[in-house]
GROMACS .gro file of C-alpha atoms in nm:
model
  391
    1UNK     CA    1   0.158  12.091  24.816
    2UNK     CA    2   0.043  12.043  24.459
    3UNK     CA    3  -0.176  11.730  24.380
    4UNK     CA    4  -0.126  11.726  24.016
    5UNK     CA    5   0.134  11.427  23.879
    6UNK     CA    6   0.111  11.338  24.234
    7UNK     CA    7   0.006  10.990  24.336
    8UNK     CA    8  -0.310  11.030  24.623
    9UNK     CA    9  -0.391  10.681  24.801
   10UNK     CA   10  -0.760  10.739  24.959
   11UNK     CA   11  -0.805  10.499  25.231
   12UNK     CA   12  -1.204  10.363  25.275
   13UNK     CA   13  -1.236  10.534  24.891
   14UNK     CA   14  -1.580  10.329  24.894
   15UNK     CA   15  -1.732  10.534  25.183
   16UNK     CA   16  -1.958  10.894  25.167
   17UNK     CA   17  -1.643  11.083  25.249
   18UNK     CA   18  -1.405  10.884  25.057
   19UNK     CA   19  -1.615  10.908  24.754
   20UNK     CA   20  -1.672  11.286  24.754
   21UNK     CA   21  -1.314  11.333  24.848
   22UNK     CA   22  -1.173  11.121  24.547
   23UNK     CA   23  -1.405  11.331  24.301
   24UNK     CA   24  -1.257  11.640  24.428
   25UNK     CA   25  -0.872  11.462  24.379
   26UNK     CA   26  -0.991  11.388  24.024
   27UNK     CA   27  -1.033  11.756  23.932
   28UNK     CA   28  -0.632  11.826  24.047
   29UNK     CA   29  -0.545  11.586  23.794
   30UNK     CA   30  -0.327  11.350  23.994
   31UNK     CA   31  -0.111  11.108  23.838
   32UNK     CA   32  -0.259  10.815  24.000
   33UNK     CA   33  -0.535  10.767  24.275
   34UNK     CA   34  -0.555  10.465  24.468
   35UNK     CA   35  -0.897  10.393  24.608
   36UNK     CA   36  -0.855  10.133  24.899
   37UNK     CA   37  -1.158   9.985  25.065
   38UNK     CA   38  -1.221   9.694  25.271
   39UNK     CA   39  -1.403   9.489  25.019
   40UNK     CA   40  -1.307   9.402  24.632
   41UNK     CA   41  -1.644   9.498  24.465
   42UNK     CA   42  -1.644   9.778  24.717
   43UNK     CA   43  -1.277   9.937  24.536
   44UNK     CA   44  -1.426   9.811  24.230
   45UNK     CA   45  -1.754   9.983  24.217
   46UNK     CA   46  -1.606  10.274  24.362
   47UNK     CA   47  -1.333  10.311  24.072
   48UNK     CA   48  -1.595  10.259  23.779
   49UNK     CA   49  -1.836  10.552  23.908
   50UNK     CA   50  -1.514  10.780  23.938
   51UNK     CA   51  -1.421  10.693  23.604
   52UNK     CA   52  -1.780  10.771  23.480
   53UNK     CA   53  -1.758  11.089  23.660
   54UNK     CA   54  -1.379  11.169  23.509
   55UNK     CA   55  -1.265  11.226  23.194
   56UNK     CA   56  -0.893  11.313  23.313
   57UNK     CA   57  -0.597  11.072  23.226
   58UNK     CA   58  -0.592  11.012  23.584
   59UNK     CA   59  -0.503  10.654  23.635
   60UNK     CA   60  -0.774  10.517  23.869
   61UNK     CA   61  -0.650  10.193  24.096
   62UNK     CA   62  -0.908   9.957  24.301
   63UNK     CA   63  -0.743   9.827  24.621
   64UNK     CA   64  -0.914   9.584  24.934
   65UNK     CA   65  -0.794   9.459  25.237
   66UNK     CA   66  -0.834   9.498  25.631
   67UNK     CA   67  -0.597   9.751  25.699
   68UNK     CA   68  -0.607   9.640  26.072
   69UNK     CA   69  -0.503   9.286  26.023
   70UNK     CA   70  -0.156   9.107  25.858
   71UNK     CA   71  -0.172   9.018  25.460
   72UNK     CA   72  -0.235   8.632  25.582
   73UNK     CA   73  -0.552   8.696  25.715
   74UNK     CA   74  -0.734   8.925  25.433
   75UNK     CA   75  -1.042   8.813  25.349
   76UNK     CA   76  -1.179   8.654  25.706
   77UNK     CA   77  -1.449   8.836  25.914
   78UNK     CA   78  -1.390   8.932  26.268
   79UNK     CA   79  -1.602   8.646  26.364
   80UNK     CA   80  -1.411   8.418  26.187
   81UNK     CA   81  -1.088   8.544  26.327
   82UNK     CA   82  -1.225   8.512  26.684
   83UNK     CA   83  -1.372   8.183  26.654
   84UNK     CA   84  -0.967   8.007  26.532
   85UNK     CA   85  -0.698   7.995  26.747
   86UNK     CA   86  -0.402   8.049  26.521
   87UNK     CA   87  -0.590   8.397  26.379
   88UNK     CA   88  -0.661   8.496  26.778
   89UNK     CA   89  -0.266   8.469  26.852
   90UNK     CA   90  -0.118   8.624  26.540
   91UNK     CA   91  -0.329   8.909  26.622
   92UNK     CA   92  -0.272   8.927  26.977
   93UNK     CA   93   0.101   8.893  26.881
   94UNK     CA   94   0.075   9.193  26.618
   95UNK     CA   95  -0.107   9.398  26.885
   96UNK     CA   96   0.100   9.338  27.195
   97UNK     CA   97   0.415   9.239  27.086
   98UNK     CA   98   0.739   9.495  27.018
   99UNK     CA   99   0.704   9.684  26.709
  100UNK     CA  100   0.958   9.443  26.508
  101UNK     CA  101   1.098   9.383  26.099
  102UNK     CA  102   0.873   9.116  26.112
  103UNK     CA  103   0.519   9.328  26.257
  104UNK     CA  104   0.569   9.542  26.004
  105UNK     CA  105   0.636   9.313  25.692
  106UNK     CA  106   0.350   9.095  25.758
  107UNK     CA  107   0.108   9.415  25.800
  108UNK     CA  108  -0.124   9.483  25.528
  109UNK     CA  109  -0.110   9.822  25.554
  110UNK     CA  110   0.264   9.825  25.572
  111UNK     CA  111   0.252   9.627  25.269
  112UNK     CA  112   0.007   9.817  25.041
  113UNK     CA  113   0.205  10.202  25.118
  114UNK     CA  114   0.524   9.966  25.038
  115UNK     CA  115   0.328   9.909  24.686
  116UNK     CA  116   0.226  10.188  24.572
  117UNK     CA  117   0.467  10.457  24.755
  118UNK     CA  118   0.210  10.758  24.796
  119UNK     CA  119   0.227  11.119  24.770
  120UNK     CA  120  -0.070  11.178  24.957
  121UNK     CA  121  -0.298  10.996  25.217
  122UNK     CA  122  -0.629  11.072  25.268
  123UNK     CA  123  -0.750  10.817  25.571
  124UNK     CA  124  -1.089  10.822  25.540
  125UNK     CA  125  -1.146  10.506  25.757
  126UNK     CA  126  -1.356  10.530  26.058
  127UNK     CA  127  -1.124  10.389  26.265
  128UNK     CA  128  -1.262  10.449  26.584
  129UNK     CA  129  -1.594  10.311  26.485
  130UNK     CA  130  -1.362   9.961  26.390
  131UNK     CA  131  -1.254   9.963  26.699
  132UNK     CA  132  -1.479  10.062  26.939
  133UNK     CA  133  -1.750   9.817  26.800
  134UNK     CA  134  -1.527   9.527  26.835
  135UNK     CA  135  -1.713   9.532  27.212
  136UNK     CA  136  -1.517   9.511  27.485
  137UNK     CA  137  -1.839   9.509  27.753
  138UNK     CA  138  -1.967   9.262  27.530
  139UNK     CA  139  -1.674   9.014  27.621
  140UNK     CA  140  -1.680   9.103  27.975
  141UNK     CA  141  -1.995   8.924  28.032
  142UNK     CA  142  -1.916   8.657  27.799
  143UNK     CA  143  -1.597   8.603  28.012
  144UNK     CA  144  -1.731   8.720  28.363
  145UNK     CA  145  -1.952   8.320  28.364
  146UNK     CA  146  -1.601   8.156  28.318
  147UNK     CA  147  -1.433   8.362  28.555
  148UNK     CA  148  -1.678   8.247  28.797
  149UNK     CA  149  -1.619   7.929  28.785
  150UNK     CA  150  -1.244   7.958  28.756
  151UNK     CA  151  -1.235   8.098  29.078
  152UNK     CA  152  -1.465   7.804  29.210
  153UNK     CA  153  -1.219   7.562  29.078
  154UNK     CA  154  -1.456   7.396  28.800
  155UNK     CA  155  -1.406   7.608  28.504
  156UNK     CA  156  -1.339   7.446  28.154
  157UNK     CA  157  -0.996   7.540  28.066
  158UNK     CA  158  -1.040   7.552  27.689
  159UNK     CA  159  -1.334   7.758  27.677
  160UNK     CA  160  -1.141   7.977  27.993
  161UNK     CA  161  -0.858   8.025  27.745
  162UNK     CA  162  -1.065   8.105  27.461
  163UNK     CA  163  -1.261   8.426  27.592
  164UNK     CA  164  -0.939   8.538  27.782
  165UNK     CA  165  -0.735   8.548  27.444
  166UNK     CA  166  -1.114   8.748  27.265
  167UNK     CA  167  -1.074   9.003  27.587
  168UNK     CA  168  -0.701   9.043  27.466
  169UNK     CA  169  -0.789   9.082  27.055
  170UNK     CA  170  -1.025   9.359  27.169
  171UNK     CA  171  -0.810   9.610  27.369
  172UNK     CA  172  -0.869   9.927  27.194
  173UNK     CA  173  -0.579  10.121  27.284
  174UNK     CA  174  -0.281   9.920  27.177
  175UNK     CA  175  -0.491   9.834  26.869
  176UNK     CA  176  -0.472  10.196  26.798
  177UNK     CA  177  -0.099  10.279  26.911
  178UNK     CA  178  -0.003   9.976  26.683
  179UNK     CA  179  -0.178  10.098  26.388
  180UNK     CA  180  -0.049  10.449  26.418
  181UNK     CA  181   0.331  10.301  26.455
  182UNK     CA  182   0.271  10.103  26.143
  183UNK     CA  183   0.131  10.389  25.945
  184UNK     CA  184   0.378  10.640  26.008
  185UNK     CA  185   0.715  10.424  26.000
  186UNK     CA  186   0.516  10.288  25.617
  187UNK     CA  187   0.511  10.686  25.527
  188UNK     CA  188   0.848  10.752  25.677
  189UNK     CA  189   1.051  10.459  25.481
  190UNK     CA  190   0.834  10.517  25.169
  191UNK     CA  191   0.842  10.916  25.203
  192UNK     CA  192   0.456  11.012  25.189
  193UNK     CA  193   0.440  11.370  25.179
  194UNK     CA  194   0.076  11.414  25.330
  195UNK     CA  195  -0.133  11.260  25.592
  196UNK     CA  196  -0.497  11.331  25.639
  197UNK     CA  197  -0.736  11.235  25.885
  198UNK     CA  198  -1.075  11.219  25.845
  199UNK     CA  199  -1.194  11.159  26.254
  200UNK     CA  200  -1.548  11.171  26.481
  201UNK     CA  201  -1.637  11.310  26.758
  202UNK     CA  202  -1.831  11.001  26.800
  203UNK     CA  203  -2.134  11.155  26.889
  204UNK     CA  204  -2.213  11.345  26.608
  205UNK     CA  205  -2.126  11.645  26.802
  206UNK     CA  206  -2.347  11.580  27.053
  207UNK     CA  207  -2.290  11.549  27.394
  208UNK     CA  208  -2.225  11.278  27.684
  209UNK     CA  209  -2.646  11.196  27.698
  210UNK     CA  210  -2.682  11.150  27.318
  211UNK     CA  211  -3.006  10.951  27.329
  212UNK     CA  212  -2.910  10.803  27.009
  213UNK     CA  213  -2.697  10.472  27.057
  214UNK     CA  214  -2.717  10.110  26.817
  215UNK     CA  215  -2.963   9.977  27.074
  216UNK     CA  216  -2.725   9.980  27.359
  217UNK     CA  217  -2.803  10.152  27.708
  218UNK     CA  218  -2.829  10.541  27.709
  219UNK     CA  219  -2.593  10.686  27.725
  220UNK     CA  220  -2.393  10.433  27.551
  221UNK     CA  221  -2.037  10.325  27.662
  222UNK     CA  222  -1.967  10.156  27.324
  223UNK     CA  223  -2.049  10.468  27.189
  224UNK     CA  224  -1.839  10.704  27.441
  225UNK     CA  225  -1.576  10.378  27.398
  226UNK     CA  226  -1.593  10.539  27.031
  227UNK     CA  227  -1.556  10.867  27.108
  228UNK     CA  228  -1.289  10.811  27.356
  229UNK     CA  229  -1.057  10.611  27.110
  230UNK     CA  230  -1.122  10.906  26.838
  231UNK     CA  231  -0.961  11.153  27.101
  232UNK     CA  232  -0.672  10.923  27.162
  233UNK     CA  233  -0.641  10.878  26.785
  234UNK     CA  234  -0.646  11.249  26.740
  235UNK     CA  235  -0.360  11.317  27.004
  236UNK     CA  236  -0.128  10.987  26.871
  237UNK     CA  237  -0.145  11.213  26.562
  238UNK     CA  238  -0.090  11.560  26.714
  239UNK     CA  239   0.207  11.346  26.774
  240UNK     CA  240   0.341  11.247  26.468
  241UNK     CA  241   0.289  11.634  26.322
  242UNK     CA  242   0.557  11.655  26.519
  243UNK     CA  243   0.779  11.415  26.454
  244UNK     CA  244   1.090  11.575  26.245
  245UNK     CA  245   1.053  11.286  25.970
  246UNK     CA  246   0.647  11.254  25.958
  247UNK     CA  247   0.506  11.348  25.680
  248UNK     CA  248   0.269  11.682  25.725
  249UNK     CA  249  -0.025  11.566  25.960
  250UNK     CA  250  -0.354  11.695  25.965
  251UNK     CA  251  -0.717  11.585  26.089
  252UNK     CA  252  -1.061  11.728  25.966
  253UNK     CA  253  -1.339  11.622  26.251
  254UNK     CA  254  -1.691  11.668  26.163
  255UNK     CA  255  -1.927  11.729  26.435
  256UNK     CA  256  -2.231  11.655  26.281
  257UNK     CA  257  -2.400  11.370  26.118
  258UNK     CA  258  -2.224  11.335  25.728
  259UNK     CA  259  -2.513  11.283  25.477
  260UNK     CA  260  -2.620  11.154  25.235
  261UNK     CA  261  -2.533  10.952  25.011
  262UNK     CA  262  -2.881  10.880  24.879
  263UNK     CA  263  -3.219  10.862  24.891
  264UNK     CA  264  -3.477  10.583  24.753
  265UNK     CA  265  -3.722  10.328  24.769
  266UNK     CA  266  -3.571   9.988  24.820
  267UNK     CA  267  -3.517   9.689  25.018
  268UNK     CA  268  -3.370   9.709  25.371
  269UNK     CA  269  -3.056   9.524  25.463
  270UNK     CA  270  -2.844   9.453  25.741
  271UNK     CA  271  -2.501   9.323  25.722
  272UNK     CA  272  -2.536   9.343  25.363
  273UNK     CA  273  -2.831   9.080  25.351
  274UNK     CA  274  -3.161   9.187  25.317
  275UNK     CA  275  -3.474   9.212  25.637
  276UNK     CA  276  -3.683   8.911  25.547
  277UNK     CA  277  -4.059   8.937  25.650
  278UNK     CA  278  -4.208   8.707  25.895
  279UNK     CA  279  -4.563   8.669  26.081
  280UNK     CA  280  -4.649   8.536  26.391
  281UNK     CA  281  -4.995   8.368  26.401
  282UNK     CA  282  -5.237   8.434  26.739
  283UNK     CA  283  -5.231   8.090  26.806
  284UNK     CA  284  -4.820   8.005  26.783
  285UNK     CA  285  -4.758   8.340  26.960
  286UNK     CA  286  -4.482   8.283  27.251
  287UNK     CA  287  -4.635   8.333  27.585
  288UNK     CA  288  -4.484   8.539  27.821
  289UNK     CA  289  -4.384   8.422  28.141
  290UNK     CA  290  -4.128   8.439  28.347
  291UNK     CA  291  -3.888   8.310  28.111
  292UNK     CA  292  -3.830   8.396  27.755
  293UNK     CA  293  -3.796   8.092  27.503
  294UNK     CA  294  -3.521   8.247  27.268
  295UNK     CA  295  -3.606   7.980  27.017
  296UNK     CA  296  -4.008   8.141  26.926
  297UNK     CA  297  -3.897   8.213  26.624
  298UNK     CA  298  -3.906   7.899  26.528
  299UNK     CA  299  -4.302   7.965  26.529
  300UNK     CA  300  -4.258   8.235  26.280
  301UNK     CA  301  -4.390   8.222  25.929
  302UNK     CA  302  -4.104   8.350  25.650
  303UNK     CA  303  -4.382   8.566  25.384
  304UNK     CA  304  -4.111   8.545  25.109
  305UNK     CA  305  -4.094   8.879  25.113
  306UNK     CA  306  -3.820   9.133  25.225
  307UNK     CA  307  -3.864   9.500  25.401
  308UNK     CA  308  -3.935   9.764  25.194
  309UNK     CA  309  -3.933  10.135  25.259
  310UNK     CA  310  -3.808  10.508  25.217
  311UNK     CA  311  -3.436  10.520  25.306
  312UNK     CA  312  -3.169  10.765  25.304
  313UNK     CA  313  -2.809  10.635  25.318
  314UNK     CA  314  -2.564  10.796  25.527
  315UNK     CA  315  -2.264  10.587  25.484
  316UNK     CA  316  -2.079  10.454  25.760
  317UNK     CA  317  -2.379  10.525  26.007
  318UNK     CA  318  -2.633  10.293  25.793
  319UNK     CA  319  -2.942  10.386  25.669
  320UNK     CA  320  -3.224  10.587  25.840
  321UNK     CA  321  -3.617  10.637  25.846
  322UNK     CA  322  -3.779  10.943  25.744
  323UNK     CA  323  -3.879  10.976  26.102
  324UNK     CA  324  -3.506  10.915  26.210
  325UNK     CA  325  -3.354  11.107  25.943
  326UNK     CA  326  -3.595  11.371  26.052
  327UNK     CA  327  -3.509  11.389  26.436
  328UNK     CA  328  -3.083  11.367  26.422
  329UNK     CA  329  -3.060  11.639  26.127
  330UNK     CA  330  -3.343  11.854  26.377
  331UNK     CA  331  -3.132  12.200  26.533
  332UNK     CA  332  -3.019  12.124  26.835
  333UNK     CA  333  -2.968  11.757  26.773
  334UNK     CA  334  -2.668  11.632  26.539
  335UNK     CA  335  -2.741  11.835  26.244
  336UNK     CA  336  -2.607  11.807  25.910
  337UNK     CA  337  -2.239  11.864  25.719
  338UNK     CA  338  -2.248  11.725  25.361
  339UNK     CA  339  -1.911  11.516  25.271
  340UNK     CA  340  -1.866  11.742  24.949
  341UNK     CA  341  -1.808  12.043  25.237
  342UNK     CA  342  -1.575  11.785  25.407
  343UNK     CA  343  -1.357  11.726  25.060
  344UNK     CA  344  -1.319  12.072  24.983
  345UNK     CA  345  -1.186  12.132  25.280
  346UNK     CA  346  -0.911  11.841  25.274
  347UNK     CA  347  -0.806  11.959  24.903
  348UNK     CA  348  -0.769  12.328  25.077
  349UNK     CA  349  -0.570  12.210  25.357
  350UNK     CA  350  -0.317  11.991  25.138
  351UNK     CA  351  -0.276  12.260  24.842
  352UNK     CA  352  -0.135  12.517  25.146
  353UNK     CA  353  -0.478  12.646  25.239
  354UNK     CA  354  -0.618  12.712  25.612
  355UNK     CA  355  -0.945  12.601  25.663
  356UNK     CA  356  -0.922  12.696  25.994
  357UNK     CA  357  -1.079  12.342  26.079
  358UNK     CA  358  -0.753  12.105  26.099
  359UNK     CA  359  -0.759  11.975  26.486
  360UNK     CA  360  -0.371  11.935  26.467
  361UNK     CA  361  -0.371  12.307  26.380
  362UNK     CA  362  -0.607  12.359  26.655
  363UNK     CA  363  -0.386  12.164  26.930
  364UNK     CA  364  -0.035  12.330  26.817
  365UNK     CA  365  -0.208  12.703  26.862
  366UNK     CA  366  -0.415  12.608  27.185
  367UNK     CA  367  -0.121  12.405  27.388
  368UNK     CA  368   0.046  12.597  27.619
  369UNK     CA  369   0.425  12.567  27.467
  370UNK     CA  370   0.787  12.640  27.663
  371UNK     CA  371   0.819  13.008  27.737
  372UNK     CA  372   1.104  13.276  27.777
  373UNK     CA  373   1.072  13.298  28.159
  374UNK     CA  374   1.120  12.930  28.193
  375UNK     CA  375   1.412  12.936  27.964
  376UNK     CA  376   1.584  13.227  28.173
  377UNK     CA  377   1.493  13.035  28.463
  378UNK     CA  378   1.660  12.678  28.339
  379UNK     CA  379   1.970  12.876  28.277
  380UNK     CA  380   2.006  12.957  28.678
  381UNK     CA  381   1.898  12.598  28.754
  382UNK     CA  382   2.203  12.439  28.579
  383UNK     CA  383   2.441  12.649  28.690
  384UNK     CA  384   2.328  12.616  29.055
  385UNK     CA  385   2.392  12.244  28.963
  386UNK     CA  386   2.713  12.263  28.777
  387UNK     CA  387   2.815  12.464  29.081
  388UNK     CA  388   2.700  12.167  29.389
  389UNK     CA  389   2.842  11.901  29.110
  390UNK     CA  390   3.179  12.124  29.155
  391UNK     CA  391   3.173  12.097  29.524
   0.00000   0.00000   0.00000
């Protein structure tokens, strides 16, 4: 379809893809392009570099929220979600319960396609990162103590409760089915034209012992948790291509790590706060035994100073040595596909164009569909019925 005079709503704008994608929008001359991302100065920056880098009389929207969450709890981290009651229940309720009026009013993501009524949708949202990393192994173990003593008749039903209803706000597959049902009844009632997908593999198209985890066990089953909800993801929307009132569905999935964004000298942070530096004198050192005293750090002197170092920023994955950067990009490892490669191709695919690298595409040609012989033969099978029916 044309993108000109069209509106284009690009979902995690903010991100390495997003970005690149909503530069290449900008040269079709849309009418409007909505850059969503989960945090207002995120949208915010993101729209005044675009409009730096644009001189068209595209109108250029910032947009934040948690897409995977209802409008009354924007704004609150995971944690803080977890750690209150009422939040743990109205998401368990959104997850688990029927699809209803009032799931889908209350949804944020509902609510912002029911604002600005897009043309276009370019989901660039790494949703199965979202999801997988919300831990489910993780709670096990923080659950498996209380089952324990449940089942020994001396467990403390509050904190029981508490870590059966964080087990429950971290299943990842009705998390997924729910936000696919959301999404596409949003596009249906608000007629989006065009869905796009920007997935994983997870792995970085690397196989099941990837040595390269977030300092879990090798090979890690967060990580293949990630990869596993990506394929589920990718199939939920194989199956709204072909749903007769979908909008047109496709999915790009790179297989190899997406870089960069850039490269500097600069402080090093994590969770958005930078790595203070500490030192341990000889004689407060923490001697080990055969128990660890988690509370050593308490020993440790803060320098005033934060890390400092060579970077390059990949995006969604974080940020990564020279030495790191060096060994995933190596042949044979993950390798390298630059997100400008990744727009082009999404522009090609929604202006008519076959890439040839749409995984919807992909599924439709490689499925084995009904064929003539089994038509010919359902024709005998009903009338052997119709005839013992007339009996």
């Amino acid at each position: 379809m044309e993108i000109k005079d069209k509106k284009v709503m690009v979902l995690g704008g903010w991100g390495l893809v997003g970005m690149a994608i909503c530069r290449n929008m900008l040269l079709e001359e849309p009418k409007e392009l909505i850059v969503l991302s989960l945090n207002e100065w995120e949208a915010k920056e993101a729209c005044e570099n675009l409009k730096r880098f644009s001189d068209a009389k595209t109108t250029i929207t910032p947009y934040w929220g948690n897409m995977f969450v209802r409008e009354a709890m924007q704004g609150l981290s995971r944690a803080e979600i977890l750690e209150n009651p009422k939040y743990r229940n109205w998401l368990i309720e959104d997850m688990l319960e029927d699809l209803s009026e009032e799931v889908l009013q209350r949804s944020f993501l509902f609510q912002t396609i029911s604002r600005f009524k897009p043309d276009i949708i370019v989901d660039c949202v790494n949703s199965a990162t979202a999801v997988a990393y919300q831990d489910i192994y993780r709670g096990y173990f923080k659950i498996k103590g209380q089952l324990k003593q449940f089942k020994e008749g001396r467990s403390n039903p509050d904190a029981f409760e508490t870590e059966v209803e964080k087990i429950l706000c971290s299943l990842y597959i009705p998390q997924l089915i729910r936000h696919v049902q959301i999404l596409y009844e949003a596009m249906r009632r608000f007629r989006c034209r065009f869905y796009v997908k920007i997935g994983t593999s997870g792995t970085g198209g690397m196989g099941l012992n990837i040595p390269y985890t977030h300092s879990e066990e090798k090979p890690s089953r967060t990580l293949l948790s990630k990869s596993s909800v990506a394929g589920a993801h990718t199939l939920l929307l194989f199956l709204m291509a072909r749903t007769p009132d979908a909008p047109i569905t496709k999915e790009i999935k790179p297989t190899a790590a997406i870089a960069w964004k850039k490269i500097e000298y600069g402080e090093i942070r994590k969770g958005n706060q930078p790595v203070r530096l500490y030192d341990c004198p000889p004689e407060k050192a923490e001697e080990l035994s055969e128990w660890l005293d988690l509370s050593g750090s308490q020993n440790w002197v803060d320098l005033g100073k934060t890390l400092k170092s060579v970077y390059v920023d990949t995006g969604e994955n974080g940020i990564f040595s020279y030495g790191e950067f060096s060994a995933i990009s190596s042949p044979g490892q993950m390798e390298l596909v630059t997100p400008e490669e990744i727009a082009k191709n999404v522009v090609y695919e929604i202006k008519g164009g076959n890439t040839g690298h749409d995984i919807i595409n992909a599924l439709d040609n490689a499925t084995m569909g009904p064929t003539f012989r089994a038509g010919v033969m359902r024709g005998a099978a009903l009338s052997k019925m119709q005839h013992l029916m007339e009996k």
